[in-house]
Coordinates of C-alpha atoms and ligand atoms in Angstrom, one line a residue:
N1 CA 0.0 0.0 0.0
S2 CA 2.7 2.5 -0.9
E3 CA 1.8 6.0 -2.0
P4 CA 0.8 6.3 -5.6
K5 CA 3.6 7.3 -8.0
K6 CA 3.4 10.8 -9.2
E7 CA 3.5 9.8 -12.9
D8 CA 0.8 7.1 -12.5
L9 CA -1.4 9.7 -10.8
Q10 CA -0.7 12.2 -13.5
R11 CA -1.5 9.7 -16.3
I12 CA -4.8 8.7 -14.7
I13 CA -5.8 12.3 -14.1
E14 CA -4.9 13.1 -17.7
L15 CA -7.2 10.2 -18.9
M16 CA -10.1 11.3 -16.6
D17 CA -9.7 14.9 -17.8
G18 CA -9.5 14.0 -21.5
F19 CA -13.2 14.8 -22.1
K20 CA -12.8 18.3 -20.5
A21 CA -9.9 19.1 -22.8
S22 CA -11.9 17.9 -25.8
K23 CA -14.9 19.9 -24.9
A24 CA -12.9 23.1 -24.2
L25 CA -11.3 22.8 -27.7
F26 CA -14.7 22.1 -29.3
T27 CA -16.3 25.1 -27.5
A28 CA -13.6 27.5 -28.4
S29 CA -13.8 26.3 -32.0
K30 CA -17.6 26.6 -32.2
M31 CA -17.4 30.1 -30.7
C32 CA -14.9 31.0 -33.3
V33 CA -12.3 32.1 -30.8
F34 CA -9.4 31.1 -33.0
D35 CA -10.6 32.9 -36.1
L36 CA -11.3 36.0 -33.9
L37 CA -7.8 36.0 -32.4
Q38 CA -6.2 35.5 -35.8
S39 CA -7.9 38.6 -37.2
R40 CA -7.4 40.6 -33.9
P41 CA -4.4 39.2 -32.0
G42 CA -3.9 40.4 -28.5
L43 CA -7.5 40.9 -27.4
D44 CA -8.1 40.6 -23.6
A45 CA -10.8 38.3 -22.1
G46 CA -13.4 41.1 -21.9
Q47 CA -12.9 42.1 -25.5
V48 CA -13.2 38.4 -26.6
A49 CA -16.3 38.0 -24.5
Q50 CA -17.9 41.0 -26.2
E51 CA -17.1 39.7 -29.7
I52 CA -18.3 36.2 -29.1
K53 CA -21.3 37.4 -27.2
A54 CA -20.5 35.4 -24.0
S55 CA -20.1 36.2 -20.3
A56 CA -16.8 37.7 -19.2
K57 CA -16.4 35.1 -16.5
G58 CA -17.0 32.1 -18.8
T59 CA -14.8 33.5 -21.6
E60 CA -11.9 34.1 -19.2
C61 CA -12.2 30.5 -18.0
L62 CA -12.3 29.2 -21.5
L63 CA -9.3 31.3 -22.7
E64 CA -7.2 30.2 -19.7
A65 CA -8.2 26.5 -20.4
C66 CA -7.0 27.0 -24.0
V67 CA -3.7 28.5 -22.8
S68 CA -3.2 25.4 -20.5
L69 CA -3.9 23.1 -23.5
G70 CA -1.3 24.9 -25.8
L71 CA -3.9 26.4 -28.1
L72 CA -3.5 30.0 -27.0
K73 CA -0.7 32.0 -25.6
C74 CA -0.8 34.9 -23.3
K75 CA 1.2 37.8 -24.6
E76 CA 1.2 40.0 -21.5
R77 CA 0.4 39.0 -18.0
T78 CA 2.3 41.2 -15.7
Y79 CA 0.9 44.8 -15.6
Q80 CA -2.0 44.8 -18.0
K81 CA -4.9 42.4 -18.5
P82 CA -3.8 39.2 -20.2
A83 CA -3.8 39.5 -24.0
Y84 CA -4.4 36.4 -26.0
V85 CA -2.9 35.1 -29.3
N86 CA -3.2 31.8 -31.2
T87 CA -0.3 29.3 -30.9
D88 CA 1.2 27.8 -34.0
L89 CA -0.8 24.7 -33.4
A90 CA -4.1 26.7 -33.4
T91 CA -3.0 28.6 -36.5
R92 CA -2.2 25.5 -38.4
F93 CA -5.3 23.4 -37.6
L94 CA -8.0 25.4 -36.0
L95 CA -8.7 28.4 -38.3
S96 CA -11.6 28.0 -40.6
D97 CA -9.6 28.8 -43.7
A98 CA -6.3 27.1 -42.9
P99 CA -5.2 24.6 -45.6
F100 CA -5.1 21.8 -42.9
S101 CA -8.1 23.1 -41.0
L102 CA -9.7 20.5 -38.8
Q103 CA -12.6 22.8 -37.9
G104 CA -15.1 20.8 -39.9
Y105 CA -14.1 17.6 -38.1
I106 CA -14.1 19.3 -34.7
W107 CA -17.7 20.6 -35.1
H108 CA -18.8 17.1 -36.2
C109 CA -17.1 15.7 -33.0
N110 CA -18.9 18.3 -30.9
D111 CA -22.4 18.0 -32.5
T112 CA -22.5 14.3 -33.4
V113 CA -19.8 12.2 -31.8
W114 CA -20.0 13.8 -28.4
P115 CA -23.8 13.0 -28.0
L116 CA -23.2 9.5 -29.3
F117 CA -20.3 8.9 -26.9
S118 CA -22.5 10.0 -23.9
H119 CA -24.3 6.7 -24.6
L120 CA -21.1 4.6 -24.9
E121 CA -22.2 2.3 -22.1
S122 CA -25.3 1.4 -24.0
A123 CA -23.3 1.0 -27.2
V124 CA -21.0 -1.5 -25.5
Q125 CA -23.9 -3.3 -23.9
E126 CA -26.0 -3.5 -27.1
G127 CA -23.2 -3.6 -29.7
T128 CA -25.0 -1.1 -31.8
N129 CA -24.8 2.6 -32.7
Q130 CA -26.6 5.1 -30.5
H131 CA -28.3 7.4 -33.0
E132 CA -31.7 6.7 -31.6
K133 CA -30.8 7.5 -28.0
A134 CA -28.7 10.5 -28.9
F135 CA -30.9 12.1 -31.5
G136 CA -34.3 10.4 -31.1
K137 CA -34.2 8.9 -34.6
K138 CA -33.9 5.3 -35.6
S139 CA -31.4 5.1 -38.4
K140 CA -31.3 2.1 -40.8
D141 CA -28.6 3.8 -42.9
M142 CA -26.9 6.6 -41.0
F143 CA -26.0 8.5 -44.2
Q144 CA -29.3 8.5 -45.8
D145 CA -31.5 8.6 -42.6
T146 CA -29.4 10.8 -40.3
F147 CA -26.8 12.9 -42.0
Y148 CA -28.4 13.7 -45.4
N149 CA -32.1 14.4 -44.6
N150 CA -31.2 17.8 -43.1
Q151 CA -29.2 20.3 -45.1
A152 CA -27.3 21.8 -42.2
V153 CA -26.3 18.3 -40.8
K154 CA -25.3 17.2 -44.2
L155 CA -23.0 20.2 -44.7
R156 CA -21.5 19.7 -41.3
F157 CA -20.8 16.0 -42.0
M158 CA -19.4 16.8 -45.5
N159 CA -17.2 19.6 -43.9
A160 CA -15.9 17.0 -41.4
M161 CA -15.0 14.5 -44.2
H162 CA -13.5 17.3 -46.3
S163 CA -11.2 18.5 -43.5
I164 CA -9.9 15.0 -42.7
A165 CA -9.4 14.1 -46.4
K166 CA -7.4 17.3 -46.9
V167 CA -5.1 16.5 -44.0
T168 CA -4.7 12.8 -44.8
G169 CA -5.1 12.9 -48.6
K170 CA -1.5 13.4 -49.7
A171 CA -0.1 10.7 -47.5
V172 CA -2.7 8.2 -48.9
A173 CA -2.3 9.3 -52.5
T174 CA 1.5 9.0 -52.4
A175 CA 1.7 5.8 -50.3
F176 CA 2.2 3.6 -53.5
D177 CA 3.6 4.0 -57.0
L178 CA 0.4 4.3 -59.1
C179 CA 2.0 5.3 -62.4
G180 CA 0.6 2.2 -64.0
F181 CA -3.0 3.4 -63.6
K182 CA -4.8 6.0 -65.7
T183 CA -8.3 5.9 -64.3
A184 CA -9.5 5.7 -60.7
C185 CA -12.8 5.7 -59.0
D186 CA -13.1 7.0 -55.4
L187 CA -16.1 5.2 -54.1
G188 CA -17.8 7.2 -51.3
G189 CA -15.4 10.0 -52.4
C190 CA -17.7 12.7 -50.7
T191 CA -16.5 16.2 -51.6
G192 CA -13.7 15.1 -53.9
A193 CA -10.9 16.3 -51.5
M194 CA -9.2 13.0 -51.6
A195 CA -9.6 12.7 -55.4
Y196 CA -7.9 16.1 -55.9
E197 CA -4.9 14.9 -53.8
F198 CA -4.7 11.8 -56.1
T199 CA -4.7 13.9 -59.3
K200 CA -2.2 16.4 -57.8
A201 CA 0.2 13.5 -56.9
H202 CA -0.3 11.6 -60.2
P203 CA -0.4 13.8 -63.3
A204 CA -1.6 11.0 -65.6
L205 CA -4.5 9.9 -63.4
S206 CA -8.2 10.8 -63.8
V207 CA -10.5 10.2 -60.8
T208 CA -14.2 9.7 -60.8
V209 CA -15.8 10.5 -57.4
F210 CA -18.8 8.3 -56.8
D211 CA -21.2 9.1 -54.0
L212 CA -24.9 9.4 -53.1
P213 CA -26.9 12.0 -55.0
A214 CA -27.4 14.1 -51.9
V215 CA -23.6 14.5 -51.6
I216 CA -22.7 14.9 -55.3
E217 CA -25.2 17.8 -55.6
M218 CA -23.1 19.8 -53.1
R219 CA -19.8 19.5 -55.0
E220 CA -19.6 23.1 -56.1
H221 CA -19.9 24.2 -52.5
F222 CA -16.5 22.6 -51.8
H223 CA -14.5 23.4 -55.0
P224 CA -15.9 26.6 -56.4
L225 CA -12.5 27.5 -58.0
Q226 CA -11.3 24.1 -58.8
K227 CA -10.3 23.8 -62.5
D228 CA -8.9 20.3 -62.6
N229 CA -11.0 18.5 -65.2
R230 CA -9.4 15.2 -64.4
V231 CA -11.8 14.9 -61.4
S232 CA -15.4 14.1 -62.3
F233 CA -18.4 13.3 -60.2
V234 CA -21.0 10.5 -60.6
A235 CA -24.1 10.1 -58.3
G236 CA -25.2 6.6 -57.2
D237 CA -25.5 4.1 -54.5
F238 CA -22.5 1.7 -54.3
F239 CA -24.7 -1.1 -52.9
K240 CA -27.2 -0.9 -55.7
D241 CA -26.0 0.8 -58.8
E242 CA -23.4 -0.1 -61.4
L243 CA -20.0 1.2 -60.5
P244 CA -18.0 3.4 -62.9
K245 CA -15.3 1.5 -64.8
A246 CA -11.8 2.2 -63.5
E247 CA -8.4 0.5 -63.2
L248 CA -8.0 1.6 -59.6
Y249 CA -10.8 1.7 -57.0
I250 CA -10.3 3.8 -53.9
L251 CA -12.2 3.2 -50.6
A252 CA -11.1 5.8 -48.1
R253 CA -12.8 5.4 -44.7
I254 CA -15.7 3.4 -46.3
L255 CA -15.3 -0.2 -45.1
H256 CA -15.1 0.8 -41.4
D257 CA -18.7 2.1 -41.7
W258 CA -20.2 -1.3 -42.5
P259 CA -20.5 -4.8 -41.1
D260 CA -18.9 -7.8 -42.9
E261 CA -22.1 -8.6 -44.9
K262 CA -22.2 -5.2 -46.5
V263 CA -18.4 -5.1 -47.0
H264 CA -18.8 -8.4 -48.9
L265 CA -21.6 -6.9 -51.0
L266 CA -19.5 -3.9 -51.9
L267 CA -16.3 -5.9 -52.5
S268 CA -18.1 -8.3 -54.8
K269 CA -19.4 -5.4 -56.9
I270 CA -15.9 -3.9 -57.1
A271 CA -14.4 -7.4 -58.0
H272 CA -17.1 -7.7 -60.7
A273 CA -16.1 -4.3 -62.2
C274 CA -12.4 -5.2 -62.1
T275 CA -10.3 -7.0 -64.7
P276 CA -7.1 -8.8 -63.6
G277 CA -4.4 -6.3 -62.8
C278 CA -6.9 -3.7 -61.5
A279 CA -6.2 -2.5 -58.0
L280 CA -8.2 -1.6 -54.9
L281 CA -6.7 0.9 -52.5
I282 CA -8.1 1.0 -49.0
A283 CA -7.4 3.9 -46.5
E284 CA -8.4 3.1 -43.0
T285 CA -6.8 3.2 -39.6
M286 CA -5.7 -0.5 -39.0
L287 CA -6.2 -2.0 -35.5
D288 CA -2.7 -3.6 -35.6
G289 CA -0.5 -2.4 -32.8
Q290 CA -3.5 -1.1 -30.9
T291 CA -2.5 2.5 -30.8
A292 CA -5.0 4.5 -28.8
Y293 CA -6.0 6.3 -32.0
S294 CA -7.2 3.3 -33.9
A295 CA -8.8 1.5 -30.8
L296 CA -10.7 4.7 -29.9
Q297 CA -11.7 5.2 -33.5
S298 CA -13.2 1.7 -33.4
L299 CA -15.3 2.8 -30.4
N300 CA -16.3 5.7 -32.5
M301 CA -17.5 3.4 -35.2
L302 CA -19.4 1.3 -32.7
A303 CA -21.3 4.4 -31.4
Q304 CA -21.8 6.0 -34.8
T305 CA -22.0 3.3 -37.5
E306 CA -22.8 -0.3 -38.2
G307 CA -19.1 -1.0 -38.7
T308 CA -15.8 -1.3 -36.9
E309 CA -12.1 -0.7 -37.5
R310 CA -10.3 -3.9 -38.6
T311 CA -6.8 -5.4 -38.6
E312 CA -4.6 -5.8 -41.7
R313 CA -5.3 -9.5 -41.5
Q314 CA -9.0 -9.0 -41.5
Y315 CA -8.8 -6.8 -44.6
T316 CA -6.6 -9.3 -46.3
D317 CA -9.1 -12.1 -45.6
L318 CA -12.1 -10.0 -46.7
L319 CA -10.3 -9.1 -50.0
S320 CA -8.9 -12.6 -50.7
K321 CA -12.5 -13.9 -50.8
H322 CA -13.1 -11.6 -53.8
G323 CA -10.0 -12.5 -55.7
F324 CA -7.7 -9.7 -54.5
G325 CA -4.1 -10.6 -53.6
D326 CA -0.5 -9.3 -53.6
T327 CA -1.4 -6.9 -50.8
R328 CA 0.8 -4.2 -49.4
V329 CA 0.4 -1.9 -46.5
V330 CA 1.9 1.5 -45.7
H331 CA 1.4 2.8 -42.2
T332 CA 1.4 6.6 -42.9
T333 CA 2.4 8.9 -40.1
N334 CA -1.0 10.5 -40.6
F335 CA -4.5 9.3 -39.3
L336 CA -4.8 6.7 -42.0
D337 CA -3.0 3.6 -43.1
A338 CA -3.0 2.7 -46.8
F339 CA -3.6 -0.8 -48.2
I340 CA -3.4 -1.9 -51.8
A341 CA -4.5 -5.2 -53.3
I342 CA -4.4 -6.4 -56.9
K343 CA -7.2 -8.3 -58.7
M344 CA -5.8 -11.7 -59.7
Ligands
LIG401 N1 -14.0 8.8 -48.6 C1 -14.3 10.1 -48.0 C2 -13.1 10.4 -47.1 O1 -12.2 9.6 -46.8 O2 -13.1 11.6 -46.6 C3 -15.6 10.0 -47.2 C4 -15.7 9.0 -46.1 S1 -17.3 9.0 -45.3 C5 -16.9 8.2 -43.8 C6 -18.3 7.8 -46.1 C7 -18.8 8.2 -47.5 O3 -19.5 7.2 -48.1 C8 -19.7 9.4 -47.4 O4 -19.3 10.4 -48.3 C9 -21.0 8.8 -47.8 O5 -21.9 9.7 -48.5 C10 -20.6 7.7 -48.7 N2 -21.6 6.7 -48.9 C11 -22.3 6.1 -47.9 N3 -23.2 5.2 -48.3 C12 -23.1 5.2 -49.7 C13 -23.7 4.5 -50.7 N4 -24.7 3.6 -50.5 N5 -23.3 4.8 -52.0 C14 -22.3 5.7 -52.3 N6 -21.7 6.4 -51.3 C15 -22.1 6.1 -50.0

């Protein structure tokens, strides 16, 4: 019964406090604190409170929490009121218009994932997603029933996917030598952010983005200035409709949304569309190694979808049943791992 070690205590407190840190980040992001301090660096808490239309007491607490988390810095503390500025981390990832902005994903975490996670106990007991408990809606297909039947929720979800795809896209697009392929189809390619990373990285490649009609109709919203005519968009349902022909199929963060039966249905359609030598590139976070990121992401899939994250072995087995082999994996240093298999 010796006294607890300081580092053990620190570690456990850090874990207990994780949700407070997440919520402080989400709240500052939703209240646009980082954008405000980028355009007007050095405001004090009272000035920030006025701009974000919040209480002086609450704003001061929130700003100090952001300082403690390394998201804001205090320029002046000695004689005057503390003046706040963004840290490099905030400037890089938290501004709405930063090239690697994660704002879309953070808002999705706040508005969708957080309510779902508050029912994690039920998710674990029942082994199912928690849309009904969190949002009062039974959802057979979370995309069509939950995310896409309300314009604001749809845009929020698409913004979330767009921001992650922009941050991870290059690492996935450059994981393998794809110079043998001229045509690709990004199934569930959402806003096209990943597809544009592929055409940027591979000058001879054209990519068709295939997604549900509700998503494809929003494409202009995400690329108003985009001039790359090597990216095209086709609307359809990948479980029901014919897939566009391509030499390379891309599934980025698609299979983790679905249980094995649906994965088999999709893979059989892709296998049917492929001739020998065609390839399938999967981007997911693989459970191997059990980093906290992929294990927690699997809990996220449990609470949010019908799917799960899987191991490299599980993907290899699923694919081998559809005639794909010669698999290779690259563990990128980004959120996603890349996995490629060839149709035999
Ligand atoms: N691939 C994108 C990425 O990595 O950012 C988006 C991943 S998101 C988790 C899943 C995507 O699959 C969404 O864009 C969704 O609209 C699309 N999707 C879901 N069900 C679909 C279906 N039945 N047919 C076509 N696309 C579908």
